[in-house]
Amino acid sequence: MIYKRSSALFAEAEKVIPGGVNSPVRAFNGVGGTPIFVKEAKGAYLYDEDGNRLVDYINSWGPMILGHAHKPVVDAVVEKAKKGTSFGMPTEIETEIAKLAVSMVPNIDKIRFVNSGTEACMSAVRLARGFSGKDKIIKFAGCYHGHSDSFLIQAGSGASTFGTPNSPGVTQGTAKDTLLATYNDIENVKALVEANKDEVACIIIEPVAGNMGCVPPKNDFLKKLRDLCDANNILLIFDEVMTGFRLAKGGAQERYHISGDIVCFGKVIGGGLPVGAFAAREEIMNYLAPIGPVYQAGTLSGNPLAMAAGLAMLQELNADAEVFSRLEAKTKYLHEGIAKVLTENKITHTINRVGSMISVHFDAAEVVDFNTAAKGNNDTFKKFFHGLLNEGVYIAPSAFETWFITDALSYEDLDFTIAAVNTVSKTL
Ligand SMILES: Cc1ncc(COP(=O)(O)O)c(C=O)c1O
């Protein structure tokens, strides 16, 4: 495929935007090459600035679960826009979407809308700290909760000591309050809790990890975490920015029958507009300003266009009893098709899948945490990525990302993708 215009646009962008992009993973650093500029998208397809059509497995990193430019969502936004785009005053639609979200998701009474997943997770942690009166948090290596300071932490010198910043600009003072644990390793989490007795406010986790590829919780890990939190008066934060309204109406909480104390949302809940949210039972949410002491705010929070898109999206998902099983069936079909052709072509691989999240890892044994995900062969992944791109299939430009399946994909699209994987496998 030809990317002449994308390359020219990228060169222009680089002059005025750092690295030419407004979010680093878009820059293709993980795979090399020049990012593709999108002109428009419809259903399961992206159309780039060079006139290529790509079957899209990223879907804006998750939000477009029903496909691009989904009519009910677009119509809702257009209608709303005609009536004014922002007021900084309450609107009825905020209550409407809040009621619907609370009715779809288990264990939440109240929800606060923000503008991104980062804000949702950052605010959830502040709320947990304010509510519990404790400072430390535990997060898992390989889980991503946005780019706020407390989360940009890497392992410190010893497993049970505090982490260190993994970005300049994050202070040691902030880093010392974040403890880093190993996903799917309950003994490791127990040791951290024990070593920091009565100091841990919350444990934050992606209940199905999606930021080291797709990594499912194993061996009742979530249940064990829940029990550990209950026994130690620690709040469990489920970061459902990826899994919320994707794995089920009620997200991972519903799928695994485990409750979080605070739940974070992003992506699908905004229907493709900038929306995040966090939610909990009333007692916790009433700790927030203006009725409680924990401060949290936003000029554009609950923005009418964003709420219109999110409401239309949630209404669609709520009204369609089959949508999540349809998504899962398509993802299973893709999984089996890809596994078959990779095996036939003797390519060592592991495929992880939960619901409509899936990832392909090369040369890796079972992928259960960040370390096992990092053992994957990145050179093979790069060839795989560029090979698929050349065949008209767009997957995430990083070996550490999940593919997001959209309901707009037809079985012909899936067969097209499996055939593309077969072609590319012969070159790996
Ligand atoms: C699980 C999870 N939490 C939080 C975030 C941050 O969301 P945002 O990029 O909207 O700030 C992401 C983004 O990919 C995510 O995957």
XYZ file of C-alpha atoms and ligand atoms in Angstrom:
444
model
C 0.000 0.000 0.000
C 1.080 3.561 -0.622
C 1.339 6.066 2.213
C 2.640 9.110 0.386
C 0.058 11.570 1.663
C 0.161 10.173 5.229
C 3.938 10.605 5.233
C 3.620 14.201 4.010
C 0.959 14.993 6.613
C 3.101 13.440 9.341
C 6.087 15.573 8.310
C 3.900 18.695 8.611
C 2.500 17.542 11.963
C 5.982 16.954 13.349
C 6.767 20.645 12.866
C 4.071 21.797 15.279
C 3.087 18.800 17.432
C 5.707 16.906 19.509
C 6.436 13.712 17.606
C 3.618 14.617 15.229
C 0.969 13.038 17.464
C -1.249 13.935 20.393
C -0.793 10.558 22.120
C 2.520 8.682 21.881
C 1.429 5.179 20.819
C 0.041 6.641 17.591
C 3.593 7.472 16.483
C 4.388 3.828 15.535
C 7.476 3.810 17.798
C 6.662 0.224 18.775
C 6.677 -1.012 15.176
C 8.642 1.532 13.177
C 7.442 3.388 10.100
C 5.174 6.370 9.635
C 1.729 6.708 11.203
C -1.258 6.508 8.915
C -3.524 9.532 8.763
C -7.232 8.754 8.755
C -9.590 10.604 6.476
C -12.808 8.972 7.591
C -14.243 5.759 8.949
C -17.485 3.866 8.604
C -18.570 0.609 10.214
C -15.623 -1.790 10.408
C -13.388 0.211 8.070
C -10.920 3.062 8.192
C -10.218 5.049 5.023
C -6.831 6.710 5.069
C -5.580 9.856 3.375
C -4.000 7.797 0.557
C -7.301 6.176 -0.334
C -6.606 2.772 1.282
C -9.334 0.842 3.093
C -8.289 -0.871 6.314
C -10.267 -3.352 8.404
C -9.993 -1.774 11.837
C -9.179 -3.838 14.945
C -8.434 -0.851 17.170
C -11.644 1.080 16.906
C -10.268 4.189 18.558
C -8.725 1.916 21.223
C -12.095 0.539 22.221
C -14.942 3.048 22.078
C -16.355 2.140 18.650
C -17.827 -1.166 19.791
C -20.679 -0.844 17.273
C -18.485 0.420 14.459
C -17.447 3.833 13.194
C -19.955 6.607 12.491
C -22.738 4.511 14.006
C -25.908 6.312 12.939
C -27.804 6.621 16.254
C -24.681 8.037 17.924
C -23.888 10.472 15.101
C -27.526 11.635 14.900
C -27.669 12.221 18.663
C -24.524 14.358 18.564
C -25.632 16.375 15.530
C -29.040 17.109 17.051
C -27.486 18.138 20.355
C -24.885 20.367 18.698
C -27.609 22.460 17.124
C -28.799 23.414 20.608
C -25.461 24.616 21.959
C -22.263 22.760 22.683
C -21.437 23.615 26.305
C -23.065 25.517 29.141
C -21.157 24.736 32.335
C -24.600 24.285 33.917
C -26.604 21.143 34.681
C -28.532 19.475 31.844
C -31.186 16.758 31.987
C -29.218 14.405 29.742
C -26.531 14.008 32.443
C -29.121 12.474 34.775
C -30.487 10.326 31.953
C -27.138 8.727 31.138
C -26.260 8.426 34.834
C -29.518 6.549 35.508
C -28.944 4.246 32.578
C -25.322 3.510 33.545
C -26.308 2.826 37.161
C -29.056 0.457 35.969
C -26.664 -1.479 33.697
C -23.697 -1.847 36.069
C -23.849 -3.835 39.324
C -22.841 -2.393 42.717
C -22.965 1.302 41.850
C -25.453 3.891 43.126
C -23.941 7.115 41.813
C -21.619 8.082 38.983
C -19.581 11.215 38.211
C -18.687 12.040 34.605
C -15.274 13.367 33.590
C -13.490 13.781 30.242
C -11.098 10.828 29.979
C -10.118 7.498 31.474
C -7.076 9.178 32.995
C -9.267 11.609 34.898
C -11.589 8.818 36.008
C -8.760 6.737 37.506
C -6.976 9.727 39.008
C -10.187 10.904 40.664
C -11.080 7.397 41.847
C -7.733 7.119 43.632
C -8.157 10.534 45.268
C -11.631 9.502 46.414
C -10.280 6.213 47.804
C -7.573 8.064 49.695
C -9.999 10.652 51.041
C -12.568 8.055 52.040
C -10.093 5.708 53.720
C -7.755 8.313 55.198
C -4.770 6.316 53.889
C -2.155 7.324 51.290
C -0.632 4.304 49.561
C -2.008 2.555 46.516
C -1.180 -0.750 44.881
C -1.141 -1.048 41.113
C -0.046 -3.915 38.879
C 2.937 -3.859 36.529
C 1.617 -3.802 32.957
C -1.763 -2.315 33.879
C -2.364 1.198 32.534
C -4.648 3.635 34.259
C -3.854 6.766 32.289
C -0.990 9.193 32.565
C -1.521 10.781 35.969
C 1.564 10.912 38.195
C 0.622 8.148 40.651
C 0.396 5.580 37.843
C 3.642 6.332 35.995
C 5.637 4.111 38.265
C 8.028 1.242 37.680
C 9.365 -1.407 40.037
C 11.703 -0.178 42.744
C 14.785 -1.959 43.985
C 12.939 -4.690 45.878
C 9.557 -6.305 45.359
C 8.120 -5.032 48.612
C 9.620 -1.542 48.471
C 7.983 1.436 46.764
C 8.197 2.122 43.062
C 10.222 4.743 41.213
C 8.998 7.229 38.591
C 9.096 5.945 35.017
C 8.770 9.413 33.552
C 10.760 12.525 34.336
C 8.395 14.979 35.960
C 6.924 12.429 38.362
C 8.381 13.130 41.789
C 9.947 10.582 44.121
C 7.442 11.837 46.679
C 4.546 10.697 44.511
C 6.235 7.448 43.540
C 6.777 6.363 47.125
C 3.023 6.094 47.627
C 2.536 3.677 44.723
C 3.389 0.016 45.306
C 3.844 -2.195 42.285
C 2.448 -5.740 42.272
C 2.539 -8.682 39.861
C -0.675 -9.454 37.975
C -2.199 -12.843 38.784
C 0.134 -13.329 41.761
C -1.927 -13.062 44.938
C 0.984 -13.974 47.224
C 2.890 -10.984 45.884
C -0.050 -8.672 46.630
C -0.459 -10.152 50.111
C 3.214 -9.497 50.841
C 2.838 -5.842 49.802
C -0.244 -5.403 51.968
C 1.511 -7.064 54.906
C 4.624 -4.895 54.519
C 2.459 -1.750 54.439
C -0.048 -2.679 57.120
C -2.909 -0.149 57.528
C -1.336 2.201 54.963
C -2.930 0.994 51.727
C -5.981 2.991 50.634
C -6.785 1.018 47.503
C -5.754 -1.585 44.994
C -6.419 -0.543 41.405
C -6.590 -3.169 38.681
C -7.767 -3.765 35.150
C -10.016 -6.770 35.917
C -9.057 -8.093 32.502
C -5.778 -6.454 31.587
C -5.671 -4.927 28.129
C -2.447 -2.964 28.210
C 0.057 -5.823 28.085
C -1.962 -7.502 25.392
C -5.106 -9.112 26.733
C -4.362 -10.878 30.020
C -7.249 -12.593 31.813
C -7.373 -12.931 35.598
C -6.425 -16.529 36.489
C -7.281 -18.881 39.316
C -9.917 -16.708 40.987
C -7.424 -13.839 41.189
C -10.176 -11.208 41.392
C -12.012 -13.100 44.138
C -8.784 -13.456 46.105
C -8.112 -9.735 45.708
C -11.643 -8.948 46.873
C -11.122 -11.097 49.984
C -7.731 -9.530 50.665
C -9.226 -6.032 50.396
C -12.120 -6.936 52.704
C -9.790 -8.427 55.289
C -7.572 -5.329 55.296
C -10.083 -2.514 54.888
C -8.723 -1.632 51.436
C -10.892 -0.300 48.610
C -10.776 -2.301 45.391
C -10.862 -0.096 42.285
C -11.836 -1.826 39.073
C -10.505 0.151 36.141
C -13.131 -0.820 33.587
C -12.109 1.836 31.076
C -11.582 -0.983 28.551
C -13.859 -3.690 29.903
C -16.838 -1.524 30.904
C -19.847 -1.936 28.592
C -17.649 -4.283 26.511
C -17.385 -7.615 28.319
C -21.041 -7.415 29.352
C -23.588 -4.697 30.088
C -22.170 -4.654 33.597
C -18.554 -5.120 32.462
C -16.085 -7.370 34.266
C -18.007 -7.123 37.529
C -20.912 -8.882 35.856
C -18.769 -11.345 33.935
C -16.765 -12.504 36.953
C -19.383 -11.887 39.675
C -16.932 -9.842 41.726
C -17.680 -6.338 42.911
C -15.303 -3.405 42.895
C -15.734 -0.637 45.468
C -15.073 2.070 42.891
C -15.391 1.439 39.155
C -13.785 3.575 36.436
C -15.098 3.958 32.921
C -13.959 5.488 29.647
C -13.996 4.544 25.968
C -17.396 2.876 25.220
C -19.271 5.060 27.733
C -18.523 8.099 25.569
C -19.507 6.584 22.240
C -16.310 8.030 20.723
C -16.433 11.440 22.397
C -14.133 12.349 25.293
C -15.863 10.852 28.335
C -14.716 9.074 31.457
C -16.619 8.321 34.640
C -16.185 6.800 38.053
C -18.871 5.255 40.176
C -19.407 3.575 43.536
C -21.963 2.956 46.218
C -23.610 6.044 47.661
C -21.598 6.172 50.881
C -18.357 6.490 48.901
C -19.625 8.825 46.161
C -21.109 11.210 48.728
C -17.546 11.885 49.835
C -17.130 13.982 46.683
C -17.508 17.762 46.469
C -19.902 19.563 46.654
C -21.457 17.345 49.370
C -18.252 15.747 50.582
C -14.696 16.865 51.286
C -12.872 15.288 48.306
C -12.456 17.870 45.553
C -13.008 16.957 41.916
C -14.290 19.146 39.070
C -14.299 19.848 35.319
C -15.364 22.737 33.058
C -16.453 20.375 30.280
C -17.487 17.420 32.465
C -20.940 16.195 31.442
C -20.623 18.099 28.173
C -23.910 17.804 26.237
C -22.379 16.430 23.021
C -20.360 13.866 24.937
C -23.402 12.875 26.985
C -25.532 12.576 23.852
C -22.997 10.250 22.225
C -22.585 8.194 25.390
C -26.311 7.941 26.022
C -27.037 6.835 22.461
C -24.288 4.215 22.716
C -25.454 2.832 26.067
C -29.076 2.786 24.885
C -28.063 0.719 21.869
C -26.112 -1.735 24.008
C -28.859 -1.933 26.612
C -31.572 -2.615 24.044
C -29.714 -5.408 22.237
C -29.817 -8.578 24.301
C -27.555 -10.411 21.852
C -24.818 -7.861 21.259
C -22.257 -9.170 23.744
C -22.684 -12.818 22.729
C -22.464 -11.779 19.060
C -19.219 -9.926 19.765
C -17.850 -12.890 21.660
C -18.774 -15.323 18.864
C -17.007 -13.153 16.289
C -13.911 -12.886 18.464
C -13.848 -16.663 19.015
C -14.159 -17.220 15.238
C -11.251 -14.866 14.624
C -9.184 -16.509 17.375
C -9.723 -20.005 15.977
C -9.069 -18.890 12.400
C -5.842 -17.085 13.264
C -4.627 -19.891 15.530
C -5.217 -22.412 12.739
C -3.228 -20.547 10.086
C -0.390 -19.613 12.452
C -0.120 -23.258 13.510
C -0.213 -24.489 9.894
C 2.586 -22.060 9.095
C 4.545 -23.239 12.154
C 4.584 -19.850 13.876
C 4.954 -20.198 17.641
C 2.282 -18.101 19.248
C -0.094 -17.547 22.146
C -3.494 -15.982 21.724
C -5.322 -14.535 24.740
C -9.012 -13.716 24.520
C -11.792 -12.554 26.817
C -15.117 -11.483 25.338
C -14.324 -9.120 22.472
C -10.731 -8.455 23.564
C -7.965 -10.513 21.963
C -4.198 -10.369 21.512
C -1.617 -12.390 19.590
C 1.816 -12.953 21.153
C 4.781 -14.487 19.323
C 7.229 -17.000 20.741
C 5.722 -16.477 24.180
C 4.649 -19.214 26.519
C 1.483 -18.565 28.501
C 1.046 -14.786 28.936
C -0.198 -14.100 32.475
C 1.536 -10.888 33.542
C 3.868 -8.146 32.330
C 7.023 -10.288 32.436
C 5.550 -13.091 30.357
C 4.035 -10.557 27.921
C 7.434 -8.871 27.568
C 9.030 -12.179 26.509
C 7.111 -12.029 23.226
C 9.181 -11.626 20.080
C 8.862 -7.982 19.102
C 10.659 -8.400 15.783
C 8.108 -10.966 14.677
C 5.328 -8.687 15.898
C 6.676 -5.760 13.856
C 6.730 -7.891 10.692
C 3.251 -9.163 11.507
C 1.938 -5.619 11.988
C 3.391 -4.224 8.759
C 2.443 -7.368 6.825
C -1.172 -7.059 7.931
C -1.202 -3.364 7.159
C -0.065 -4.154 3.666
C -2.956 -6.610 3.355
C -5.459 -3.959 4.508
C -5.804 -4.950 8.172
C -5.042 -2.464 10.945
C -4.083 -3.800 14.377
C -2.555 -1.779 17.217
C 0.972 -0.566 16.464
C 2.364 -2.205 19.601
C 2.807 -5.758 20.836
C 1.397 -4.696 24.213
C -2.064 -3.770 23.038
C -5.348 -5.573 22.750
C -7.392 -5.813 19.571
C -10.933 -4.524 20.040
C -13.585 -6.347 18.069
C -16.523 -4.321 16.789
C -19.990 -5.591 16.017
C -19.699 -3.911 12.608
C -17.267 -6.667 11.506
C -18.932 -9.209 9.234
C -17.822 -12.832 8.985
C -16.486 -11.917 5.513
C -14.283 -9.314 7.195
C -13.071 -11.935 9.657
C -12.318 -14.380 6.831
C -10.492 -11.589 4.979
C -8.403 -11.013 8.123
C -7.637 -14.711 8.619
C -6.547 -14.948 4.978
C -4.320 -11.891 5.516
C -2.747 -13.558 8.583
C -2.123 -16.659 6.465
C -0.347 -14.610 3.786
C 1.715 -12.725 6.343
C 2.618 -15.902 8.278
C 4.584 -17.128 5.291
C 6.853 -14.106 5.602
C 7.543 -14.280 9.355
C -7.571 0.460 31.380
C -7.339 1.899 31.044
N -7.472 2.812 32.007
C -7.292 4.125 31.758
C -6.950 4.563 30.503
C -6.756 6.031 30.244
O -7.804 6.505 29.476
P -7.617 7.842 28.582
O -6.662 7.497 27.506
O -9.010 8.122 28.109
O -7.122 8.901 29.485
C -6.796 3.639 29.478
C -6.419 4.090 28.117
O -6.133 3.338 27.238
C -6.989 2.270 29.753
O -6.827 1.338 28.816
